[in-house]
Coordinates of C-alpha atoms and ligand atoms in Angstrom, one line a residue:
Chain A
X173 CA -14.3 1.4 22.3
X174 CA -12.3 -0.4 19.9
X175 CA -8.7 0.8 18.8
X176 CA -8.7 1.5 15.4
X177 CA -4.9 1.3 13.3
X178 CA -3.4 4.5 13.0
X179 CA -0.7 6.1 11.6
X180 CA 1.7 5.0 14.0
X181 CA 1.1 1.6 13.8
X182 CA 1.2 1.4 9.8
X183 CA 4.7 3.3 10.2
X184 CA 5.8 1.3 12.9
X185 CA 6.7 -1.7 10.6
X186 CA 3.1 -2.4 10.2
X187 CA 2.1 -4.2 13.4
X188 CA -0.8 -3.3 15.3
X189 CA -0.7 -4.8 19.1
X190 CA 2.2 -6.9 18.0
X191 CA 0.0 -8.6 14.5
X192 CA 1.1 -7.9 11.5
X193 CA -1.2 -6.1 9.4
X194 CA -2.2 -6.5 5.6
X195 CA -4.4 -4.5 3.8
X196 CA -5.8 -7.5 1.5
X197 CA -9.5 -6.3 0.3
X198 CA -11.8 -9.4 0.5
X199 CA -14.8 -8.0 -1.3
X200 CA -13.5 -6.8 -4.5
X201 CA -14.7 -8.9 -7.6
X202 CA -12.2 -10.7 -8.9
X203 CA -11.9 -13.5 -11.7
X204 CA -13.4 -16.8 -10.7
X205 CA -11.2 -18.9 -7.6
X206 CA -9.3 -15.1 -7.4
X207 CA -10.6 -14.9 -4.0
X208 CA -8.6 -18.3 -2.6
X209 CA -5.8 -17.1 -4.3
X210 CA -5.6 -13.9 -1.9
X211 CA -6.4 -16.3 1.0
X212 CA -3.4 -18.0 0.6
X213 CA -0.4 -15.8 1.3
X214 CA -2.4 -14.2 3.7
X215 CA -2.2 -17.5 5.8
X216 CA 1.3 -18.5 5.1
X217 CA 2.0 -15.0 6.2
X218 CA 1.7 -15.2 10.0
X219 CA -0.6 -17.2 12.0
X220 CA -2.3 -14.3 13.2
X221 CA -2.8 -11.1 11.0
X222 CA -4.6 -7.4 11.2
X223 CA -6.3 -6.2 8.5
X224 CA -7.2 -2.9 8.2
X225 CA -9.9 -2.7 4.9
X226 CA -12.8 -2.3 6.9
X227 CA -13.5 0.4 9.9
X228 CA -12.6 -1.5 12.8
X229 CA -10.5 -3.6 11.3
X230 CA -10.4 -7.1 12.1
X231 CA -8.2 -10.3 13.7
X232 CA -7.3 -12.9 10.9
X233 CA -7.7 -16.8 12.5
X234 CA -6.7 -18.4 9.6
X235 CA -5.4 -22.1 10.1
X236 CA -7.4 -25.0 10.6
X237 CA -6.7 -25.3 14.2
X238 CA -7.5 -22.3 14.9
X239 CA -10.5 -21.5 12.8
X240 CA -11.9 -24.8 14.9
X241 CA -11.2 -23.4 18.2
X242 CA -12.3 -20.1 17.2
X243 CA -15.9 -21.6 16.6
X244 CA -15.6 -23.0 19.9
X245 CA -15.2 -19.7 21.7
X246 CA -18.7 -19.0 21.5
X247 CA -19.3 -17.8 25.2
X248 CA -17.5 -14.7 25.1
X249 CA -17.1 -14.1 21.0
X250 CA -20.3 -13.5 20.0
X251 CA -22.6 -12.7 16.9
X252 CA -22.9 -9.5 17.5
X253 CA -20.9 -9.2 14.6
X254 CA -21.8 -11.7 11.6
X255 CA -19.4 -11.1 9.2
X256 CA -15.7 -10.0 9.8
X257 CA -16.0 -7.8 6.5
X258 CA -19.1 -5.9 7.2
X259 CA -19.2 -5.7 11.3
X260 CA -22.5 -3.6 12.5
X261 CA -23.3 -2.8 8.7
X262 CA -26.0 -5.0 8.7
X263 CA -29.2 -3.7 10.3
X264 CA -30.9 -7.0 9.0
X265 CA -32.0 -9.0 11.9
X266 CA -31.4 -12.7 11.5
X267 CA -33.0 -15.6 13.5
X268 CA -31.5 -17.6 15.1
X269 CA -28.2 -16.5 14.3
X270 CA -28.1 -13.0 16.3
X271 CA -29.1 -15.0 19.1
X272 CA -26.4 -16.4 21.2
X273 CA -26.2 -19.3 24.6
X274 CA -29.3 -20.4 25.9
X275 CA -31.4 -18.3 24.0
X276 CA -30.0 -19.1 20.3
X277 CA -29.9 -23.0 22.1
X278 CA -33.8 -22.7 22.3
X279 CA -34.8 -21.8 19.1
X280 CA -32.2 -24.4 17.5
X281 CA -33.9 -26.8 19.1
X282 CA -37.1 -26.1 17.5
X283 CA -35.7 -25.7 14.5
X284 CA -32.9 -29.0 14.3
X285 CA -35.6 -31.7 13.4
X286 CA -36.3 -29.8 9.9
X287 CA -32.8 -30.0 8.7
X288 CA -31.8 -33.6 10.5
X289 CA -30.3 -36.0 8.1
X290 CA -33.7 -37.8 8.7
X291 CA -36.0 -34.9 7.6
X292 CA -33.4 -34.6 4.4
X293 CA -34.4 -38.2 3.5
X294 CA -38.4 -37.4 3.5
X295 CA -37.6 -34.8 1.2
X296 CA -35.2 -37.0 -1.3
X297 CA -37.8 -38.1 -3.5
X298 CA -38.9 -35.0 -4.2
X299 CA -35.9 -33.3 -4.7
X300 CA -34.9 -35.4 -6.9
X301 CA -38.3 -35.3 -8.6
X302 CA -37.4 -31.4 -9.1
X303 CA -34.2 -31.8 -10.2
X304 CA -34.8 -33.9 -13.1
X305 CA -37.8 -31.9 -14.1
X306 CA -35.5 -28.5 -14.6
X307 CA -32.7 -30.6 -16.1
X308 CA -35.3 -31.8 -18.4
X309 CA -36.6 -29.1 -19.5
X310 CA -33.0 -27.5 -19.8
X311 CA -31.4 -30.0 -22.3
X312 CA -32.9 -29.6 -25.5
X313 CA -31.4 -26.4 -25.1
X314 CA -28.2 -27.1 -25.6
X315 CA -27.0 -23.9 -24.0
X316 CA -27.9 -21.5 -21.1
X317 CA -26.4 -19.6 -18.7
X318 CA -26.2 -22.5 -16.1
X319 CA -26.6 -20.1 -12.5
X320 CA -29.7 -18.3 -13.7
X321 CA -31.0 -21.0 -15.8
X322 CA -30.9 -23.5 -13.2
X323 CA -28.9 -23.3 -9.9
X324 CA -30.7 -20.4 -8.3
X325 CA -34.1 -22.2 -9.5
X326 CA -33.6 -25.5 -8.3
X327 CA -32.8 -24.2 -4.0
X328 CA -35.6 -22.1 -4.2
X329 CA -37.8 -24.4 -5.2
X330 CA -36.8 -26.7 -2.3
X331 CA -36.9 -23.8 0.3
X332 CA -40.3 -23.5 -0.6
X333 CA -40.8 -27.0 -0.3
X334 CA -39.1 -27.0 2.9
X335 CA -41.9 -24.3 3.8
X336 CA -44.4 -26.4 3.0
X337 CA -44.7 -24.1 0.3
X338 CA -46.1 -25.1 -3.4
X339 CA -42.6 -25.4 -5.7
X340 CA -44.9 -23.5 -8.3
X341 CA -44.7 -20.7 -6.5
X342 CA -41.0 -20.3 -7.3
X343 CA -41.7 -18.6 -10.5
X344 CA -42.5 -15.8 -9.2
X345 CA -41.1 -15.8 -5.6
X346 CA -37.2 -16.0 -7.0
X347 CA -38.0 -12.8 -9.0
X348 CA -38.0 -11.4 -5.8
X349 CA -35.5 -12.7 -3.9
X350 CA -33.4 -12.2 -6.9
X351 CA -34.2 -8.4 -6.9
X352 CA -33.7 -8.1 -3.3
X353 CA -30.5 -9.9 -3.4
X354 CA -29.0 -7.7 -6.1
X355 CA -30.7 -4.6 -4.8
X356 CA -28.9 -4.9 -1.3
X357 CA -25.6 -6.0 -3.0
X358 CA -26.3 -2.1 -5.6
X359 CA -26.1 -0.7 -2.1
X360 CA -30.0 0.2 -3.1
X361 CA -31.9 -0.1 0.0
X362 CA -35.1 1.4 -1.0
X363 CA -35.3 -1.1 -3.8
X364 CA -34.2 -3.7 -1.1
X365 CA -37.2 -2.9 1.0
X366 CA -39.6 -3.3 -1.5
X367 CA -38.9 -6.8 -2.7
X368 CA -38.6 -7.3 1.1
X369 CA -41.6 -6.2 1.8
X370 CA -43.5 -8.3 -1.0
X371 CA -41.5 -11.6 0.5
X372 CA -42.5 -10.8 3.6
X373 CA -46.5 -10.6 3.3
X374 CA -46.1 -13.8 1.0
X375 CA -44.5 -15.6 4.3
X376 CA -47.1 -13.8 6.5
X377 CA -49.9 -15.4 4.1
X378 CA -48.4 -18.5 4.5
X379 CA -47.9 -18.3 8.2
X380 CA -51.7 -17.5 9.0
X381 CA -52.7 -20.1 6.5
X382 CA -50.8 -22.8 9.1
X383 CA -52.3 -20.7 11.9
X384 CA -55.6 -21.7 10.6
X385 CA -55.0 -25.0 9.1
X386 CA -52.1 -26.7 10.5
X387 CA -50.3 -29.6 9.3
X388 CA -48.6 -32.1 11.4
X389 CA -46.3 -30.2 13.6
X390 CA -43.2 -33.3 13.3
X391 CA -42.8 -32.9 9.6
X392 CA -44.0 -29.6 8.5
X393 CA -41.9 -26.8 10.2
X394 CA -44.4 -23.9 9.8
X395 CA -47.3 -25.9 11.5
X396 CA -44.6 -26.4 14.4
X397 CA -43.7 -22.6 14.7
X398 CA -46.9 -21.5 15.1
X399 CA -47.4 -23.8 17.7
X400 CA -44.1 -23.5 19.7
X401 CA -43.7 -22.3 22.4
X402 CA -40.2 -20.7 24.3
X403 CA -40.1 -19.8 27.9
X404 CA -44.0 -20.4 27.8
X405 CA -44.3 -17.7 25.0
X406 CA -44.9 -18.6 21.1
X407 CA -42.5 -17.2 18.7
X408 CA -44.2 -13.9 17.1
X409 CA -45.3 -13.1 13.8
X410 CA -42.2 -11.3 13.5
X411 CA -39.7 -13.5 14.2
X412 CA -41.5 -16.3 12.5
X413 CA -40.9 -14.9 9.3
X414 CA -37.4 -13.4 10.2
X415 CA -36.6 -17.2 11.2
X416 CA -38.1 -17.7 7.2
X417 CA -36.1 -14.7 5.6
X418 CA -32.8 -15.8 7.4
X419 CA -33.3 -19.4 6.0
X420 CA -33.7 -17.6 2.3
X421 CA -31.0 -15.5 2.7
X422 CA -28.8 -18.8 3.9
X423 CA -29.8 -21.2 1.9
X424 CA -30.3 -19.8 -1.7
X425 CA -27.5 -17.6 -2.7
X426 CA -24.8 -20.2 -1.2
X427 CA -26.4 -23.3 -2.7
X428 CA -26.2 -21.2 -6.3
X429 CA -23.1 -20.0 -6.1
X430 CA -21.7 -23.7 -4.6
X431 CA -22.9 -25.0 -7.7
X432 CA -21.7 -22.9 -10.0
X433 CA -18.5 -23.2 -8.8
X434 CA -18.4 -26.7 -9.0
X435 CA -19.5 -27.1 -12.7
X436 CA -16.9 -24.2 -13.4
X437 CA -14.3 -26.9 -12.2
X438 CA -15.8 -30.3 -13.8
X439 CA -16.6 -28.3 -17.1
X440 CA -13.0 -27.3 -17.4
X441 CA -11.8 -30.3 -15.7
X442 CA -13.0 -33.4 -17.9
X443 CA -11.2 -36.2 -16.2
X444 CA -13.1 -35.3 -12.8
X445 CA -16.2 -35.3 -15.2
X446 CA -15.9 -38.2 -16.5
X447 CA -14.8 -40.1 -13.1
X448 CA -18.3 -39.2 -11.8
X449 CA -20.1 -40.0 -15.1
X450 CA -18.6 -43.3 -14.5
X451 CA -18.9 -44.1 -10.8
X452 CA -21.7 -41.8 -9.5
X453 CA -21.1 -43.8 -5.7
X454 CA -18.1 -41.0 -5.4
X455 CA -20.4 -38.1 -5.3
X456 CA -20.7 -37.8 -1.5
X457 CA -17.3 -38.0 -0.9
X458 CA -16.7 -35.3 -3.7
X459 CA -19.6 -33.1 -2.7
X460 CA -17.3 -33.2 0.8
X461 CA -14.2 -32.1 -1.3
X462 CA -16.1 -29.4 -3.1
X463 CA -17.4 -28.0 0.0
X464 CA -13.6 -28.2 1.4
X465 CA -12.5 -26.5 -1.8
X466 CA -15.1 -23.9 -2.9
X467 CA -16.6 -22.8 0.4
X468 CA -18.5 -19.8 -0.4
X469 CA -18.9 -18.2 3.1
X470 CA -15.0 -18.1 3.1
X471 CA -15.1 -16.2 7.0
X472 CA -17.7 -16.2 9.7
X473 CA -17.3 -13.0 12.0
X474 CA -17.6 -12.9 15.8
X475 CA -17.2 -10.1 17.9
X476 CA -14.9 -10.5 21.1
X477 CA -16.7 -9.6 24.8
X478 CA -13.7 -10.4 26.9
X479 CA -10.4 -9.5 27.1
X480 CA -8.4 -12.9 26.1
X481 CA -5.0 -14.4 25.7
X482 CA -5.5 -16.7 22.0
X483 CA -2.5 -18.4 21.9
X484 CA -0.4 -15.2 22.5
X485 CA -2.8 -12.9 20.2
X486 CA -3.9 -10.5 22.5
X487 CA -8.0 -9.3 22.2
X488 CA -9.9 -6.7 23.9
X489 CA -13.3 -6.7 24.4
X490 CA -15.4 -5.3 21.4
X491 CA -12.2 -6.5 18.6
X492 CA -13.7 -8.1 15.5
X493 CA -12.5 -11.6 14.5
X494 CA -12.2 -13.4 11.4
X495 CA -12.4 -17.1 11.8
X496 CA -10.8 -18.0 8.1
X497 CA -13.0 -20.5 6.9
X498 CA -11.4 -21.1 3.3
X499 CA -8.2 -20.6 4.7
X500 CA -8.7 -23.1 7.1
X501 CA -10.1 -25.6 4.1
X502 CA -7.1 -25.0 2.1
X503 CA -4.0 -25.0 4.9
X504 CA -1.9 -27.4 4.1
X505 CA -1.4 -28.2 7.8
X506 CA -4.2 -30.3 7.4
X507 CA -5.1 -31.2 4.3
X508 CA -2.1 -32.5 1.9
X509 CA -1.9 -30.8 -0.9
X510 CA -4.7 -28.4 -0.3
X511 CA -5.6 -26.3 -3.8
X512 CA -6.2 -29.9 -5.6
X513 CA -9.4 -30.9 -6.0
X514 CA -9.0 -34.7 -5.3
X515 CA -12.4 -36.2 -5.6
X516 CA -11.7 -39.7 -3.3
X517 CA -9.5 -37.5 -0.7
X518 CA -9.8 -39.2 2.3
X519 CA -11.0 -36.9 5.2
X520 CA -12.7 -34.2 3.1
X521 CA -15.6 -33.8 5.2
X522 CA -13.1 -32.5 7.9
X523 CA -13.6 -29.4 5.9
X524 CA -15.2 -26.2 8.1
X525 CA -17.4 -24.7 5.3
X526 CA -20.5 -25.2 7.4
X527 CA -18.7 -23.6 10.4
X528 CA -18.8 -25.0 14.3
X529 CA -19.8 -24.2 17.1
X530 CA -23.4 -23.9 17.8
X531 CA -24.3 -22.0 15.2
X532 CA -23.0 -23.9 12.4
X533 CA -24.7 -24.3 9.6
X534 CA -28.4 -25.6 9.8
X535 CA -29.0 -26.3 6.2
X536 CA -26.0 -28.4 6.0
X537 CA -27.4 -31.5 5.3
X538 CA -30.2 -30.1 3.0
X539 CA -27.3 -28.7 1.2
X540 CA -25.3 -31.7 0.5
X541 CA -28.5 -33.7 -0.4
X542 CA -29.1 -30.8 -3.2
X543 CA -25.5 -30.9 -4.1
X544 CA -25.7 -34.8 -4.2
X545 CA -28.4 -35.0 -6.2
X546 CA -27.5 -32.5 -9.0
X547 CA -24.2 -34.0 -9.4
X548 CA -26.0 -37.6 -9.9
X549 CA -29.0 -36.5 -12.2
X550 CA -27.3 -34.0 -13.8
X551 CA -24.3 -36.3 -15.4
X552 CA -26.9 -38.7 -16.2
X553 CA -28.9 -36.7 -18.9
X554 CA -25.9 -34.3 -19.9
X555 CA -22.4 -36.1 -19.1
X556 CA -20.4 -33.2 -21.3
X557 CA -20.9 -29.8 -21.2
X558 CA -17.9 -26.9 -21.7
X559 CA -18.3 -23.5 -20.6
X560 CA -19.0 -21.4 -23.3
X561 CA -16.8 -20.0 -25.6
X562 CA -15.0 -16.2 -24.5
X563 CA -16.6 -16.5 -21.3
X564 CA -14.9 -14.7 -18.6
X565 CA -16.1 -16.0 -15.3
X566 CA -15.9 -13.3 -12.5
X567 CA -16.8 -13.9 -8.8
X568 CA -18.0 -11.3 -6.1
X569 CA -16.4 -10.7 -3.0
X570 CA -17.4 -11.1 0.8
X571 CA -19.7 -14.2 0.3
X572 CA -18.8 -15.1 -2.6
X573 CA -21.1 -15.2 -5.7
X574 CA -21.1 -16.7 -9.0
X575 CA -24.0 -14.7 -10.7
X576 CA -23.1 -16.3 -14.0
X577 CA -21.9 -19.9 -15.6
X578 CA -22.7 -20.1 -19.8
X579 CA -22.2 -23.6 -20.2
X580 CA -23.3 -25.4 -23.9
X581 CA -23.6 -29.2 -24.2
X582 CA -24.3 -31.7 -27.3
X583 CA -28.3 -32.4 -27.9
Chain B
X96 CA -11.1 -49.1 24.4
X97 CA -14.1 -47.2 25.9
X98 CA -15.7 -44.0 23.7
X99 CA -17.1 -41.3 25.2
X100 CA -19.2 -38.7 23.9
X101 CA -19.5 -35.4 25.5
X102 CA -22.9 -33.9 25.6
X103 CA -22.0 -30.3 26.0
X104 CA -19.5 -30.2 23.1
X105 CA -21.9 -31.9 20.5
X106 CA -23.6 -29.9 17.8
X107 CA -25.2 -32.1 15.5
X108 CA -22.3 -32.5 13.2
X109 CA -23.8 -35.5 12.3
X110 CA -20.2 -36.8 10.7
X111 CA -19.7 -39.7 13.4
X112 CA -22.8 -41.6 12.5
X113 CA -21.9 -41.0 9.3
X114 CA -18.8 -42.1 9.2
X115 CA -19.3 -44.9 12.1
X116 CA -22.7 -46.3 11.5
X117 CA -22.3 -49.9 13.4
X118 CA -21.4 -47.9 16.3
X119 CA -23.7 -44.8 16.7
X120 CA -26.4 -43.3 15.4
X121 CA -28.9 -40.2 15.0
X122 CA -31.8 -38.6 17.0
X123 CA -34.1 -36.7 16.0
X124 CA -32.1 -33.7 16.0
X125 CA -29.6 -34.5 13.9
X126 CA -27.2 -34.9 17.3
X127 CA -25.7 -38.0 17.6
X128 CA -28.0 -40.2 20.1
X129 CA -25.4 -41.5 21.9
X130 CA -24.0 -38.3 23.6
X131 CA -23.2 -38.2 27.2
X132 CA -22.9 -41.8 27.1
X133 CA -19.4 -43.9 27.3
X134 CA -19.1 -47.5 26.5
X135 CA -16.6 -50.2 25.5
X136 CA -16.3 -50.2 22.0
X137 CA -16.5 -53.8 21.2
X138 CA -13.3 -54.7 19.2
X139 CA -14.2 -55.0 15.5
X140 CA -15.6 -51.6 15.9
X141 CA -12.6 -50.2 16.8
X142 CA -11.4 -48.8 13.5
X143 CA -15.5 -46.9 13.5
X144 CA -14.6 -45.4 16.8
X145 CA -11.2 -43.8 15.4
X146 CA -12.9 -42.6 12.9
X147 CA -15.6 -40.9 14.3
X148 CA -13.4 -39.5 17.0
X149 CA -11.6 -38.1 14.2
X150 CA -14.2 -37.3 12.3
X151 CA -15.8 -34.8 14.6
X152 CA -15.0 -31.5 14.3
X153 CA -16.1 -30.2 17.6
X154 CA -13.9 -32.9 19.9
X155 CA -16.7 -34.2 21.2
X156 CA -15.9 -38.0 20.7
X157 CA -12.7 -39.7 23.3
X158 CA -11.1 -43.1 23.3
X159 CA -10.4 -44.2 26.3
X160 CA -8.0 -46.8 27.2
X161 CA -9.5 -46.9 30.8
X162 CA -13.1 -47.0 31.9
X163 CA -13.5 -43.5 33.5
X164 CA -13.7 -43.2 37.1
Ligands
SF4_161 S1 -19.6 -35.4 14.7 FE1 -19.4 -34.5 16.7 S2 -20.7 -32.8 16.8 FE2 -21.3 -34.0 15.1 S3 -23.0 -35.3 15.9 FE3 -21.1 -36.4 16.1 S4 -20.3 -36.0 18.1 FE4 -21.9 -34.5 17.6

């Protein structure tokens, strides 16, 4: 059983086994960047921290060193819980993430060769194909609300692509991965299972269509899953299209929200603007700082299953911990001054925003290409843009989500 | 100087080929396809080793002054 605060403790100068504890409440909306602003102090505030928002509570890691070596606990602190803000909450299965050692290890492997920097590059063309087709027909606009408009279209478009799917199909596939997103976040779980349940026979359609017509298992990663086999078994139907749901429910919401943080800052920030306008060959490099900047999963949970001595912070077995992913991007340990947004900083891509370990981030390098590429075509067709006039830009807590940019431009 | 990549701690970062492309490179994977090797890093390659050793956020990469026994 895991000790929960009590009384005592908060009377007892606030400590709870010898941590400080805070009360900061990480999934409240707040205005937009109001989330890194609480991250902050927290840090600054003692290496290690309790918080006590959330039922069990959790253990703040919160500087980069720490963060890093957090990831790198994975034998004993687990996935068992996902995310240090909603521990056990969750009865969504994810694959591969709830899988951990040799077992998680396994179905990486099958998985890896999709999202290497090599596959990426097969898909280049074509994502930047899209990209330029949904700009394109965006411009003459002049105006639109730039998340809804065009960066929740454009990922899902290239998830389906990474499917094998037809990008087509995105017109009506993101009405319901929109609906389920928002439906889960309403706390509506009926609604939730519906749009579920419609995503799902669309993956099992697609699924048995590879079952019966398979493409070549190296490049398209539906054909392979079909075919693989772990331990001598194949993957079932089931977890083939949890394996596809997880990769939704990773990849589309963060890309968004990534990008709409990003043109919140170059819309309001015109000499970053124009220094990309100018020299497009610093987009990776700021891509790198944006991540470092703006991560969007700011914490990765992980659930303790040993007693442990972390550098004199005490855990029992079943304790939540928060590995501080933002905080770690922004401590000034590392990084020199760490809230700037300095496009040509050297060592940006230290950043953790994809997380360590073993299970960090699969997508990452699809997500940088998609990042990459808007910035490029992007600031080719529409180099200014300002966000709209009495706009109040809000952002919602625990992963945080932009669900709204109006920007207008010249046409 | 001799660089040395440890198998167990690599996990497809992908940041030292990136950021050291003379010197390694990727498999098919996305791991680096040099892990659970160690060489000598031959010496205009030096300032790529330092900064994929740095670069890696798992400490996978080491620079060694001595070939290891
Ligand atoms: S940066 Fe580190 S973890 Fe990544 S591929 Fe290179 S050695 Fe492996």
């Amino acid at each position: 059983m895991t000790e929960t605060p009590t009384q005592a403790d908060r009377d007892q100068g606030q400590s709870h086994r010898g941590c400080p504890v805070v009360h900061t409440d990480y999934t409240q909306e707040t205005e937009v960047f109001g989330h890194y602003a609480l991250l902050d102090p927290d840090r600054e505030k003692s290496r290690f921290l309790f918080n006590d928002t959330t039922d069990r509570g959790f253990f703040m890691l919160q500087r980069y060193d720490d963060v890093r070596e957090g990831f790198q606990q994975h034998a004993t602190w687990t996935t068992a819980v996902r995310s240090a803000l909603r521990p056990g909450s969750s009865n969504e299965r994810l694959l591969p993430q709830d899988l951990n050692g040799q077992e998680h290890v396994k179905m990486r492997r099958i998985l890896n060769q999709y999202f290497a920097p090599a596959a990426v590059r097969r898909m280049e063309e074509m994502a930047t194909e899209r990209c330029i087709e949904l700009i394109e027909e965006l411009k003459p606009k002049g105006a639109d609300d730039f998340v809804a408009a065009f960066a929740i279209r454009y990922p899902t478009d290239l998830f389906l692509a990474l499917l094998g799917l037809p990008v087509s199909d995105g017109e009506f596939f993101l009405e319901w991965s929109e609906d389920y997103f928002n439906s889960l976040l309403a706390g509506q779980p009926e609604r939730a299972e519906e749009s579920k349940k419609k995503i799902m026979d669309y993956f099992d359609r697609a699924v048995n269509e590879r079952r019966e017509n398979p493409l070549d298992p190296d490049v398209d990663m539906v054909s392979r899953l079909v075919t693989a086999r772990i331990d001598d078994e194949p993957i079932s139907q089931e977890d083939i299209r949890t394996i596809c749901l997880t990769l939704m429910l990773a990849g589309l919401d963060t890309t968004r929200s990534a990008l709409g943080f990003i043109f919140a800052h170059l819309a309001s920030n015109p000499e970053d603007r124009r220094k990309i306008v100018e020299d497009p060959s610093i987009i990776p490099n700021a891509v790198e700082e944006f991540l470092r900047t703006f991560p969007l999963v700011i914490q990765a949970g992980r659930e303790v299953q040993e007693p442990a001595d972390f550098h004199g912070l005490e855990l029992e077995q079943g304790d939540v911990v928060w590995l501080g992913v933002a905080q770690a991007n922004r401590d000034p340990r590392k990084f020199p001054d760490p809230d700037k947004v300095v496009l040509d900083r050297a060592g940006a891509n230290q950043h953790l925003a994809f997380g360590g370990g073993p299970h960090r981030c699969l997508g990452m390098h699809l997500a940088r290409l998609e990042l990459k590429v808007v910035l490029e075509e992007w600031h080719k067709r529409i180099p200014e843009y300002r966000i709209a006039e009495g706009t109040e830009l809000r952002e919602r807590g625990g992963q945080l989500t932009m669900t709204s940019l109006p920007l207008e431009w010249e046409v | 100087m001799y660089i040395s990549i440890d198998e167990a701690k690599c996990m497809g970062h992908g940041r030292c080929y990136g950021v050291a492309p003379e010197l390694l490179s990727d498999d098919v994977e996305g791991f680096v396809a040099q892990k659970g090797e160690c060489w000598k890093v031959p010496d205009d390659l030096l300032g790529e080793a330092q900064d994929a050793a740095d670069a890696c956020p798992e400490g996978a990469i080491a620079l060694l002054e001595q070939a290891p026994a």
